[in-house]
Each structure stands twice: as C-alpha cells, then as structure tokens.
Amino acid sequence: MYELIILGGGPAGLAAALGAYQNGLRKILIIERDKELGGILNQCIHNGFGLHTFREELTGPEYAWRYIERLRGTGIEIMTDAMVLKIGEAENGYRTIHAVSAGRGCLALTCRALVLAMGCRERPRGAIGIPGDRPAGVFTAGTAQRYINLDGYLVGKRIVILGSGDIGLIMARRLTLEGAKVLACVELMPYSSGLTRNIVQCLEDYGIPLYLSHTVTDIEASNGRVSRVTVSAVDENRRPVPGSERRFNCDTLLLSVGLIPENELSRAAGIRIDPRTNGPIVFENMETTTLGIFACGNVVHVHDLVDYVSAESEYAGASAAEYVRAAGRMAVSGRTQLEIRTGPGLTYTVPQLVRLPLPADRLGIYFRTNRVYGKCRIDVSALSGENRRLIQSFPKEYMTPGEMQRISLPGDRLKDQDCSALLLECQEG
C-alpha cells in the first residue's frame, strides 16, 4: 500500500515525486513504461534545458539525471518496463491501480493519492489526412529523433519537414549536422508554432527556408520510398491555392504537426477532459475533478520548456502530499469554486478552476493565444452576473501561439471577491 503512485517517470513524474517527498510522503511509487527513467529527455541530446531550474544550460539527459540523482537515497520505489492498464474506483479513501510488469506480471497496487504524469504523443500522418502515396520515409519528428540520437540511424538524406513545432525545428538542425539536406520547413499557419529562439538557431542559422501559410498536398513514391512532395500555399481558410504548387525531390518527410496529451487512462477513469487542451481539467493545486487524482506536465497541456513542467509538477506532488496528510479529505467545504474563462484571442487557461481562498499566496495561470499579438495587455476580471470588475492588468510586449504565456496573480487580489468566474482577456494597444 502506497501513499502516492505516480504514472510516468519522465520530467513531470520525477519532479512530482520530489515535491511529494519534500512535503513528507515516504511511500511513493513511480511507474514508467520504458526501461529507464527520463522519458522524452533521454533522446533530446541538444542543449537548452535547465536555464530556469538550475541556472545553467544542460542537455536533456543531463537534466533528467539531475532529478534522478536528487531522488537517490529517498527510498522512492521505481518500477520500469511496466504498463498501467486501469485506474480503479476509490474505496474507503484508497484507489487500486492495475498494472502489468515485465518482471512482476499482473499487479494490483493500492494508493491514497495518484499523480498523472504520462506526457504526450505526436500527431501522426493519419490524423491530418495528407493525400498521396503511403510509402516508407514518412516519420514523425520525434520518431526520427529517437532513431538518430538513440539508435544511430539516419532517416534520410533529403528532407522536407511539415509543421514548425519545436521538435521539427530541432530536428532540422540535427539532420543538417548529420549531413542530410533539409530542403524546407512548411507551416500551415501564418506563424510558427515553435519558440522564436528555435526558429533562429535551427532554421535561420542554417539557411533552411520556412514557408508559412503552406502545406503538403501530395506525396509521391518510387520503389516504395518517398521520392517527391508537393507543397502548396493556403488561403485564409487554410485551403490550398491552385497554381501555387512547389515540388521538392526528397526521400523523407518529417511531421511536426502537434502533440496530444496521453489521456486514455484518464478518460477511462471518468476524469473530466478539457477539449481545448485535451488534458484533465485541474484546480489551482493541480487536482483533477476526481478527488485524490492530480495531474501535471504535458498530460495536462503541452509545455514549451521542461523547466515549467518541473515547477508545475513539484507543486502537484506537494498538493498530493497535502491531500494524503489530510487522510484523503481536502479542505473544500466553505470554499468558493470559480471557473476561469477566456475572451477572444486566448485559447485556454491552466488551471481551469479555482477554489477560494487560495492555498498559496499567488495564483499562477498559464495560457496561449490563437494569433500573434504586439504590444498588449492581459486583463483579469471578476464576473458576477452581468457585472465585470477589473482585478489586475499584465502588460505584454509580444505574444505568439507558439510560446506559452504565464501570469502570476497575487492572492490578496482575489480576497472578498463576490463573483462566479474569472475572465482573462487580451486588449491590444
């Protein structure tokens, strides 16, 4: 019997375990389906990690190792090469996790609290409906990254990349360094979905063209392998423009067209999912709408930086520890529950729900925009019926959908607020 079980041994799971341990829990188990801890970080051998958390630049494996070392000697149990099959119903304050392990067979594990840290997966070709042949040579960017960095295989010599997500941008640089020719990076939207620093360091520094408002409209094959792709401009409705076709002779097409939080277990357990993020709806303490189940990292919403994943996950682990110390009863009675709503221009917020009074002195809110903004501000207002009261404004110099935004609202601004919801709006100028 465990106080806390964490599903996932990547950066989110490691940080959640540390947060729980630092807040008094000792019977903690991490379940990881891979053969070793670290998750996606193990194949991210480029630098750029840890600038916020450790104040130095690390590679992905180095960042993961820092957390693994911090857990060493804590007594936290690790179960790798294991798969969770089902999250059971809560009975008498405890919940049973059904799993299968390569070394231990079928298991039924009992815990007081549960943290979901399963991460996310890539959107494949079938999810975006690219027309054309179905040959070898079409990979998601993360798959190509694993082949090159962990297995030592070069996936192709002449590459076209569809999508400008961070993994695709980083792979454009990596493939160039390995001797391949990256012909183009093609993005459907009129803006890149990756970080600005990655556009500069991975495309511009290597002379790789970025075609915005373009998409792949055909894949041709020769002898069962990609031989040519057709790229077309798209109009304001994202439909291909006739006569705008460009053809690239290539042997490989990489897809960097978005990430999907891994929430099959969450849905099966009846946890409410936000259709905007495809992740669990969470409160300010990262608890889901199911009592005793917390979530953090990319299973909640896709992050730009692992440093933010770690900070959020340590907080989730600390919140789970508070839940366990309260013997499975969170102090929710007498607290006001508010929904956080978004105005035009914003796509979502995390958390989506807030309970007042806050357990901490500040409320951190993550959000994304649905278009590029220049100088603007984020207004946070309290809603009560038809009435709206401005609580605080946060100036922003520049925002793009490819970069997650965060504001920190002082807790005292929410005291004595007689309202039913909070509203985040973007005001230009």
CSV table of C-alpha atoms in Angstrom, one decimal:
chain,number,residue,atom,x,y,z
A,1,MET,CA,0.0,0.0,0.0
A,2,TYR,CA,1.4,3.4,-1.1
A,3,GLU,CA,0.7,6.9,0.0
A,4,LEU,CA,1.3,8.1,-3.6
A,5,ILE,CA,1.6,6.4,-7.0
A,6,ILE,CA,2.9,8.5,-10.0
A,7,LEU,CA,2.1,7.3,-13.5
A,8,GLY,CA,5.1,8.3,-15.6
A,9,GLY,CA,8.8,8.6,-15.0
A,10,GLY,CA,9.6,11.5,-17.3
A,11,PRO,CA,10.4,15.0,-16.1
A,12,ALA,CA,6.9,15.5,-14.7
A,13,GLY,CA,6.8,12.3,-12.8
A,14,LEU,CA,10.3,12.8,-11.4
A,15,ALA,CA,9.5,16.3,-10.2
A,16,ALA,CA,6.2,15.3,-8.7
A,17,ALA,CA,7.9,12.5,-6.7
A,18,LEU,CA,10.5,15.0,-5.4
A,19,GLY,CA,7.7,17.5,-4.5
A,20,ALA,CA,5.8,14.9,-2.6
A,21,TYR,CA,8.9,13.6,-0.8
A,22,GLN,CA,9.9,17.1,0.3
A,23,ASN,CA,6.5,17.6,1.8
A,24,GLY,CA,6.6,14.5,4.0
A,25,LEU,CA,5.5,11.5,1.9
A,26,ARG,CA,7.7,8.4,2.1
A,27,LYS,CA,5.7,5.5,0.5
A,28,ILE,CA,5.9,6.7,-3.1
A,29,LEU,CA,6.0,4.6,-6.3
A,30,ILE,CA,6.8,5.8,-9.8
A,31,ILE,CA,5.6,3.5,-12.7
A,32,GLU,CA,7.4,4.0,-16.0
A,33,ARG,CA,6.6,2.1,-19.2
A,34,ASP,CA,10.1,2.5,-20.7
A,35,LYS,CA,13.1,0.6,-19.5
A,36,GLU,CA,14.6,3.6,-17.7
A,37,LEU,CA,13.6,6.9,-16.2
A,38,GLY,CA,13.8,10.2,-18.0
A,39,GLY,CA,11.0,10.0,-20.6
A,40,ILE,CA,11.5,12.1,-23.7
A,41,LEU,CA,14.5,13.8,-22.3
A,42,ASN,CA,16.7,10.8,-23.0
A,43,GLN,CA,16.5,11.4,-26.7
A,44,CYS,CA,16.8,15.2,-26.5
A,45,ILE,CA,20.6,15.4,-26.6
A,46,HIS,CA,20.6,19.1,-27.6
A,47,ASN,CA,21.2,21.8,-25.0
A,48,GLY,CA,18.8,24.5,-23.8
A,49,PHE,CA,17.4,22.7,-20.8
A,50,GLY,CA,17.6,23.9,-17.2
A,51,LEU,CA,18.1,27.6,-17.6
A,52,HIS,CA,15.3,28.4,-15.2
A,53,THR,CA,15.6,25.5,-12.8
A,54,PHE,CA,19.4,25.1,-12.5
A,55,ARG,CA,20.5,28.5,-13.9
A,56,GLU,CA,22.7,26.6,-16.4
A,57,GLU,CA,22.3,25.1,-19.9
A,58,LEU,CA,22.0,21.3,-19.9
A,59,THR,CA,21.2,18.6,-22.4
A,60,GLY,CA,18.0,16.6,-21.9
A,61,PRO,CA,19.8,13.5,-20.4
A,62,GLU,CA,21.8,15.8,-18.1
A,63,TYR,CA,18.6,17.5,-16.9
A,64,ALA,CA,16.9,14.1,-16.3
A,65,TRP,CA,20.0,12.9,-14.4
A,66,ARG,CA,19.9,15.9,-12.1
A,67,TYR,CA,16.4,14.8,-10.9
A,68,ILE,CA,17.2,11.1,-10.8
A,69,GLU,CA,20.2,12.0,-8.6
A,70,ARG,CA,18.0,14.1,-6.3
A,71,LEU,CA,15.7,11.1,-5.8
A,72,ARG,CA,18.6,8.8,-5.0
A,73,GLY,CA,18.6,7.7,-1.3
A,74,THR,CA,15.0,8.9,-0.7
A,75,GLY,CA,13.6,5.4,-0.8
A,76,ILE,CA,11.1,6.2,-3.5
A,77,GLU,CA,10.3,3.0,-5.4
A,78,ILE,CA,10.8,2.8,-9.2
A,79,MET,CA,9.0,0.3,-11.4
A,80,THR,CA,10.2,0.5,-15.0
A,81,ASP,CA,9.1,-1.6,-18.0
A,82,ALA,CA,5.6,-1.6,-16.6
A,83,MET,CA,2.3,-0.5,-18.1
A,84,VAL,CA,-0.8,0.7,-16.2
A,85,LEU,CA,-4.0,-0.9,-17.6
A,86,LYS,CA,-6.7,0.7,-15.4
A,87,ILE,CA,-7.3,3.2,-12.7
A,88,GLY,CA,-9.7,1.7,-10.2
A,89,GLU,CA,-12.5,3.3,-8.3
A,90,ALA,CA,-11.8,4.8,-4.9
A,91,GLU,CA,-12.9,2.7,-1.9
A,92,ASN,CA,-12.6,3.8,1.7
A,93,GLY,CA,-10.2,6.6,0.6
A,94,TYR,CA,-7.9,4.3,-1.3
A,95,ARG,CA,-7.6,3.6,-5.0
A,96,THR,CA,-6.3,0.4,-6.9
A,97,ILE,CA,-4.0,0.7,-9.9
A,98,HIS,CA,-4.0,-2.3,-12.2
A,99,ALA,CA,-0.7,-2.7,-14.0
A,100,VAL,CA,1.4,-5.3,-15.8
A,101,SER,CA,5.2,-5.5,-15.4
A,102,ALA,CA,7.7,-7.5,-17.5
A,103,GLY,CA,9.4,-8.7,-14.3
A,104,ARG,CA,6.5,-9.0,-11.9
A,105,GLY,CA,3.5,-9.9,-14.0
A,106,CYS,CA,0.0,-8.5,-13.3
A,107,LEU,CA,-0.2,-6.2,-10.3
A,108,ALA,CA,-2.9,-4.6,-8.2
A,109,LEU,CA,-1.4,-1.6,-6.4
A,110,THR,CA,-3.2,0.5,-3.7
A,111,CYS,CA,-2.6,4.1,-3.0
A,112,ARG,CA,-4.1,7.1,-1.2
A,113,ALA,CA,-3.4,9.6,-4.0
A,114,LEU,CA,-2.4,9.4,-7.6
A,115,VAL,CA,-0.5,11.8,-9.9
A,116,LEU,CA,-1.0,11.5,-13.7
A,117,ALA,CA,2.3,12.3,-15.5
A,118,MET,CA,2.0,10.3,-18.7
A,119,GLY,CA,3.2,13.1,-21.0
A,120,CYS,CA,2.0,13.4,-24.6
A,121,ARG,CA,2.4,11.7,-28.0
A,122,GLU,CA,2.9,13.1,-31.6
A,123,ARG,CA,0.1,13.5,-34.0
A,124,PRO,CA,0.7,11.1,-36.9
A,125,ARG,CA,0.0,11.4,-40.7
A,126,GLY,CA,-3.4,9.6,-40.4
A,127,ALA,CA,-4.6,12.4,-38.1
A,128,ILE,CA,-4.1,15.2,-40.6
A,129,GLY,CA,-5.1,13.4,-43.8
A,130,ILE,CA,-2.2,14.2,-46.2
A,131,PRO,CA,-3.2,12.9,-49.7
A,132,GLY,CA,-0.9,10.9,-51.9
A,133,ASP,CA,1.0,7.6,-51.7
A,134,ARG,CA,1.7,5.7,-48.5
A,135,PRO,CA,5.4,4.9,-48.8
A,136,ALA,CA,8.3,4.4,-46.5
A,137,GLY,CA,10.1,7.6,-45.5
A,138,VAL,CA,7.3,9.4,-43.6
A,139,PHE,CA,8.2,9.9,-39.9
A,140,THR,CA,7.0,11.9,-37.0
A,141,ALA,CA,9.9,14.2,-35.9
A,142,GLY,CA,10.1,12.6,-32.5
A,143,THR,CA,10.5,9.1,-34.1
A,144,ALA,CA,13.3,10.4,-36.3
A,145,GLN,CA,14.9,12.0,-33.2
A,146,ARG,CA,14.9,8.7,-31.4
A,147,TYR,CA,16.3,6.8,-34.5
A,148,ILE,CA,19.2,9.3,-34.8
A,149,ASN,CA,20.1,10.1,-31.2
A,150,LEU,CA,19.5,6.8,-29.5
A,151,ASP,CA,19.7,4.1,-32.2
A,152,GLY,CA,22.2,5.7,-34.6
A,153,TYR,CA,20.2,5.6,-37.8
A,154,LEU,CA,20.0,8.5,-40.3
A,155,VAL,CA,16.4,8.5,-41.5
A,156,GLY,CA,17.1,10.2,-44.9
A,157,LYS,CA,19.3,12.4,-46.9
A,158,ARG,CA,16.9,14.9,-48.5
A,159,ILE,CA,14.3,16.1,-46.0
A,160,VAL,CA,11.1,18.1,-46.0
A,161,ILE,CA,9.5,19.0,-42.7
A,162,LEU,CA,5.8,19.6,-42.3
A,163,GLY,CA,5.0,21.7,-39.3
A,164,SER,CA,7.2,24.1,-37.3
A,165,GLY,CA,6.8,22.7,-33.8
A,166,ASP,CA,9.9,22.7,-31.6
A,167,ILE,CA,10.7,19.1,-32.3
A,168,GLY,CA,10.6,19.6,-36.0
A,169,LEU,CA,12.8,22.7,-35.8
A,170,ILE,CA,15.3,21.0,-33.6
A,171,MET,CA,15.4,18.0,-36.0
A,172,ALA,CA,16.1,20.4,-38.9
A,173,ARG,CA,19.3,21.4,-37.2
A,174,ARG,CA,20.2,17.9,-36.1
A,175,LEU,CA,19.7,16.4,-39.6
A,176,THR,CA,21.8,19.2,-41.1
A,177,LEU,CA,24.6,18.5,-38.6
A,178,GLU,CA,24.4,14.8,-39.5
A,179,GLY,CA,25.0,15.6,-43.2
A,180,ALA,CA,21.4,15.5,-44.5
A,181,LYS,CA,19.9,18.3,-46.7
A,182,VAL,CA,16.8,19.9,-45.2
A,183,LEU,CA,15.1,21.4,-48.2
A,184,ALA,CA,12.2,23.3,-46.4
A,185,CYS,CA,10.2,23.6,-43.3
A,186,VAL,CA,6.5,24.0,-44.2
A,187,GLU,CA,3.9,25.5,-41.8
A,188,LEU,CA,0.1,25.6,-42.4
A,189,MET,CA,-0.4,28.7,-40.2
A,190,PRO,CA,0.8,32.2,-40.9
A,191,TYR,CA,3.1,32.0,-37.8
A,192,SER,CA,5.5,29.3,-36.5
A,193,SER,CA,4.2,27.0,-33.7
A,194,GLY,CA,7.7,26.8,-32.2
A,195,LEU,CA,9.8,29.0,-30.0
A,196,THR,CA,11.4,32.1,-31.6
A,197,ARG,CA,14.8,31.0,-30.4
A,198,ASN,CA,14.4,27.7,-32.2
A,199,ILE,CA,13.4,29.4,-35.4
A,200,VAL,CA,16.6,31.5,-35.2
A,201,GLN,CA,19.0,28.8,-34.0
A,202,CYS,CA,17.7,25.9,-36.0
A,203,LEU,CA,16.4,27.4,-39.3
A,204,GLU,CA,17.8,30.8,-39.9
A,205,ASP,CA,21.4,30.0,-38.7
A,206,TYR,CA,21.5,27.1,-41.2
A,207,GLY,CA,19.8,28.8,-44.1
A,208,ILE,CA,16.7,26.5,-44.1
A,209,PRO,CA,13.7,28.2,-45.6
A,210,LEU,CA,10.4,28.4,-43.6
A,211,TYR,CA,7.3,28.5,-45.8
A,212,LEU,CA,4.4,30.0,-43.7
A,213,SER,CA,0.8,29.5,-44.9
A,214,HIS,CA,1.8,26.4,-46.8
A,215,THR,CA,1.1,22.7,-46.5
A,216,VAL,CA,1.9,19.4,-48.2
A,217,THR,CA,-0.7,18.5,-50.7
A,218,ASP,CA,0.8,15.3,-52.3
A,219,ILE,CA,3.3,12.6,-51.5
A,220,GLU,CA,4.8,10.7,-54.4
A,221,ALA,CA,6.7,7.4,-54.2
A,222,SER,CA,9.3,5.5,-56.2
A,223,ASN,CA,10.2,1.9,-55.3
A,224,GLY,CA,8.2,2.1,-52.1
A,225,ARG,CA,10.0,5.2,-50.8
A,226,VAL,CA,9.1,8.9,-50.8
A,227,SER,CA,10.5,10.5,-53.9
A,228,ARG,CA,8.8,13.9,-54.1
A,229,VAL,CA,6.3,16.0,-52.1
A,230,THR,CA,4.2,18.8,-53.4
A,231,VAL,CA,3.8,21.9,-51.3
A,232,SER,CA,1.0,24.5,-51.8
A,233,ALA,CA,0.2,27.9,-50.4
A,234,VAL,CA,-3.1,28.1,-48.5
A,235,ASP,CA,-5.6,30.9,-48.3
A,236,GLU,CA,-7.2,32.4,-45.1
A,237,ASN,CA,-9.4,29.4,-44.8
A,238,ARG,CA,-6.3,27.1,-44.9
A,239,ARG,CA,-7.3,25.6,-48.3
A,240,PRO,CA,-4.7,25.0,-51.0
A,241,VAL,CA,-4.4,27.8,-53.6
A,242,PRO,CA,-4.4,26.3,-57.1
A,243,GLY,CA,-1.3,27.2,-59.1
A,244,SER,CA,0.9,27.8,-56.1
A,245,GLU,CA,2.4,24.3,-56.0
A,246,ARG,CA,6.2,23.8,-55.4
A,247,ARG,CA,7.7,20.3,-55.8
A,248,PHE,CA,10.6,19.0,-53.8
A,249,ASN,CA,12.6,15.9,-54.7
A,250,CYS,CA,13.2,14.2,-51.4
A,251,ASP,CA,13.4,10.8,-49.7
A,252,THR,CA,11.9,11.7,-46.3
A,253,LEU,CA,9.0,13.7,-44.9
A,254,LEU,CA,9.0,14.6,-41.2
A,255,LEU,CA,5.9,15.6,-39.4
A,256,SER,CA,5.9,18.1,-36.6
A,257,VAL,CA,2.2,18.8,-36.5
A,258,GLY,CA,1.3,18.9,-32.9
A,259,LEU,CA,1.3,16.9,-29.7
A,260,ILE,CA,-1.6,15.1,-28.0
A,261,PRO,CA,-1.7,14.6,-24.2
A,262,GLU,CA,-1.9,10.9,-23.3
A,263,ASN,CA,-5.2,10.6,-21.5
A,264,GLU,CA,-6.7,7.3,-22.4
A,265,LEU,CA,-6.4,6.2,-18.8
A,266,SER,CA,-7.8,9.5,-17.6
A,267,ARG,CA,-10.9,9.2,-19.8
A,268,ALA,CA,-11.4,5.6,-18.7
A,269,ALA,CA,-11.3,6.7,-15.1
A,270,GLY,CA,-14.0,9.3,-15.7
A,271,ILE,CA,-11.8,12.3,-15.2
A,272,ARG,CA,-13.1,15.4,-16.9
A,273,ILE,CA,-11.1,16.5,-20.0
A,274,ASP,CA,-10.9,20.0,-21.4
A,275,PRO,CA,-11.4,19.7,-25.2
A,276,ARG,CA,-9.2,22.8,-25.7
A,277,THR,CA,-6.1,21.2,-24.2
A,278,ASN,CA,-7.1,17.5,-24.5
A,279,GLY,CA,-5.9,17.3,-20.9
A,280,PRO,CA,-7.6,17.0,-17.5
A,281,ILE,CA,-9.4,20.0,-16.1
A,282,VAL,CA,-7.5,21.0,-13.0
A,283,PHE,CA,-7.9,23.2,-9.9
A,284,GLU,CA,-5.2,25.7,-8.8
A,285,ASN,CA,-3.4,22.9,-6.8
A,286,MET,CA,-3.3,20.6,-10.0
A,287,GLU,CA,-6.0,18.3,-8.6
A,288,THR,CA,-8.4,17.0,-11.2
A,289,THR,CA,-12.1,17.0,-10.8
A,290,THR,CA,-11.8,13.5,-9.4
A,291,LEU,CA,-10.9,13.6,-5.7
A,292,GLY,CA,-7.4,12.4,-4.9
A,293,ILE,CA,-6.1,12.4,-8.5
A,294,PHE,CA,-3.7,15.1,-9.6
A,295,ALA,CA,-2.1,15.8,-13.0
A,296,CYS,CA,0.9,17.7,-14.2
A,297,GLY,CA,3.2,18.2,-17.2
A,298,ASN,CA,2.3,17.5,-20.8
A,299,VAL,CA,-0.6,15.3,-19.8
A,300,VAL,CA,-2.4,18.5,-18.8
A,301,HIS,CA,-1.3,20.8,-21.6
A,302,VAL,CA,1.7,20.9,-23.9
A,303,HIS,CA,4.6,23.0,-22.4
A,304,ASP,CA,7.4,24.8,-24.2
A,305,LEU,CA,10.1,24.3,-21.6
A,306,VAL,CA,10.8,21.4,-19.3
A,307,ASP,CA,11.7,23.9,-16.6
A,308,TYR,CA,8.0,24.9,-16.4
A,309,VAL,CA,7.0,21.2,-16.4
A,310,SER,CA,9.2,20.6,-13.4
A,311,ALA,CA,7.9,23.6,-11.4
A,312,GLU,CA,4.3,22.7,-12.1
A,313,SER,CA,4.9,19.0,-11.3
A,314,GLU,CA,6.7,19.7,-8.0
A,315,TYR,CA,3.7,21.7,-7.0
A,316,ALA,CA,1.4,18.9,-8.0
A,317,GLY,CA,3.4,16.5,-5.8
A,318,ALA,CA,3.3,18.9,-2.9
A,319,SER,CA,-0.5,19.2,-3.3
A,320,ALA,CA,-0.9,15.4,-3.4
A,321,ALA,CA,1.2,15.2,-0.2
A,322,GLU,CA,-1.2,17.7,1.4
A,323,TYR,CA,-4.1,15.5,0.4
A,324,VAL,CA,-2.6,12.4,1.9
A,325,ARG,CA,-1.7,14.2,5.1
A,326,ALA,CA,-5.4,15.2,5.4
A,327,ALA,CA,-6.3,11.5,5.2
A,328,GLY,CA,-7.9,11.9,1.8
A,329,ARG,CA,-10.0,14.9,2.7
A,330,MET,CA,-9.1,18.2,1.0
A,331,ALA,CA,-10.4,21.4,2.7
A,332,VAL,CA,-13.0,22.2,0.1
A,333,SER,CA,-16.0,22.8,2.3
A,334,GLY,CA,-16.8,26.5,2.6
A,335,ARG,CA,-14.5,27.4,-0.3
A,336,THR,CA,-15.9,29.2,-3.4
A,337,GLN,CA,-15.3,27.5,-6.7
A,338,LEU,CA,-14.7,29.7,-9.7
A,339,GLU,CA,-14.3,28.9,-13.4
A,340,ILE,CA,-11.5,30.7,-15.4
A,341,ARG,CA,-12.9,31.8,-18.7
A,342,THR,CA,-11.1,33.2,-21.8
A,343,GLY,CA,-12.0,36.1,-24.0
A,344,PRO,CA,-11.4,36.4,-27.8
A,345,GLY,CA,-7.8,35.8,-28.8
A,346,LEU,CA,-7.0,33.3,-26.0
A,347,THR,CA,-7.4,29.6,-26.4
A,348,TYR,CA,-7.3,28.1,-22.9
A,349,THR,CA,-6.0,28.5,-19.4
A,350,VAL,CA,-4.5,26.2,-16.9
A,351,PRO,CA,-5.8,25.9,-14.2
A,352,GLN,CA,-9.4,26.0,-15.5
A,353,LEU,CA,-10.9,26.0,-12.0
A,354,VAL,CA,-10.0,27.9,-8.8
A,355,ARG,CA,-11.1,27.4,-5.2
A,356,LEU,CA,-11.1,30.4,-2.9
A,357,PRO,CA,-9.5,31.2,-0.6
A,358,LEU,CA,-6.3,30.1,-2.3
A,359,PRO,CA,-3.9,27.6,-0.6
A,360,ALA,CA,-1.0,29.8,-1.7
A,361,ASP,CA,-0.3,33.5,-1.8
A,362,ARG,CA,-0.3,33.7,-5.6
A,363,LEU,CA,-2.3,32.1,-8.4
A,364,GLY,CA,-0.2,31.2,-11.5
A,365,ILE,CA,-2.2,31.0,-14.7
A,366,TYR,CA,-0.8,29.5,-18.0
A,367,PHE,CA,-2.4,30.4,-21.3
A,368,ARG,CA,-1.9,30.6,-25.0
A,369,THR,CA,-3.1,33.0,-27.7
A,370,ASN,CA,-4.6,32.0,-31.0
A,371,ARG,CA,-2.7,34.6,-33.1
A,372,VAL,CA,0.3,36.9,-32.9
A,373,TYR,CA,0.0,40.0,-30.7
A,374,GLY,CA,2.2,43.0,-30.5
A,375,LYS,CA,2.1,45.3,-27.5
A,376,CYS,CA,-0.9,44.5,-25.5
A,377,ARG,CA,-2.1,43.6,-22.0
A,378,ILE,CA,-3.9,40.7,-20.3
A,379,ASP,CA,-6.9,41.9,-18.2
A,380,VAL,CA,-8.1,39.7,-15.3
A,381,SER,CA,-11.7,40.5,-14.3
A,382,ALA,CA,-14.1,39.1,-11.8
A,383,LEU,CA,-17.6,38.2,-13.2
A,384,SER,CA,-20.8,38.4,-11.3
A,385,GLY,CA,-23.9,38.0,-13.4
A,386,GLU,CA,-23.7,40.8,-16.0
A,387,ASN,CA,-21.2,42.8,-13.9
A,388,ARG,CA,-17.4,42.8,-14.5
A,389,ARG,CA,-14.7,44.2,-12.2
A,390,LEU,CA,-11.1,44.5,-13.3
A,391,ILE,CA,-8.8,42.9,-10.8
A,392,GLN,CA,-5.4,43.4,-12.5
A,393,SER,CA,-3.7,44.0,-15.8
A,394,PHE,CA,-0.5,42.5,-17.1
A,395,PRO,CA,1.4,44.3,-19.9
A,396,LYS,CA,2.8,42.1,-22.7
A,397,GLU,CA,5.3,43.2,-25.4
A,398,TYR,CA,4.8,40.3,-27.7
A,399,MET,CA,2.8,37.1,-27.7
A,400,THR,CA,2.6,34.2,-30.3
A,401,PRO,CA,0.7,30.9,-30.2
A,402,GLY,CA,4.0,29.0,-30.3
A,403,GLU,CA,5.0,30.4,-26.9
A,404,MET,CA,3.1,29.6,-23.7
A,405,GLN,CA,2.4,32.6,-21.5
A,406,ARG,CA,2.1,32.9,-17.7
A,407,ILE,CA,0.8,35.5,-15.3
A,408,SER,CA,1.0,35.4,-11.5
A,409,LEU,CA,-2.0,36.9,-9.7
A,410,PRO,CA,-1.4,38.0,-6.1
A,411,GLY,CA,-3.8,36.0,-3.8
A,412,ASP,CA,-4.9,39.1,-2.0
A,413,ARG,CA,-6.4,40.4,-5.2
A,414,LEU,CA,-9.0,37.6,-5.0
A,415,LYS,CA,-9.9,38.2,-1.4
A,416,ASP,CA,-13.5,39.3,-0.8
A,417,GLN,CA,-14.4,38.9,-4.4
A,418,ASP,CA,-18.1,38.1,-4.7
A,419,CYS,CA,-18.0,36.6,-8.2
A,420,SER,CA,-18.9,33.4,-10.1
A,421,ALA,CA,-15.9,33.3,-12.5
A,422,LEU,CA,-12.7,35.0,-13.6
A,423,LEU,CA,-12.2,36.3,-17.1
A,424,LEU,CA,-8.9,36.6,-19.0
A,425,GLU,CA,-8.9,39.0,-22.0
A,426,CYS,CA,-6.3,40.3,-24.3
A,427,GLN,CA,-6.5,44.0,-25.0
A,428,GLU,CA,-4.4,45.4,-27.8
A,429,GLY,CA,-2.5,48.7,-27.7
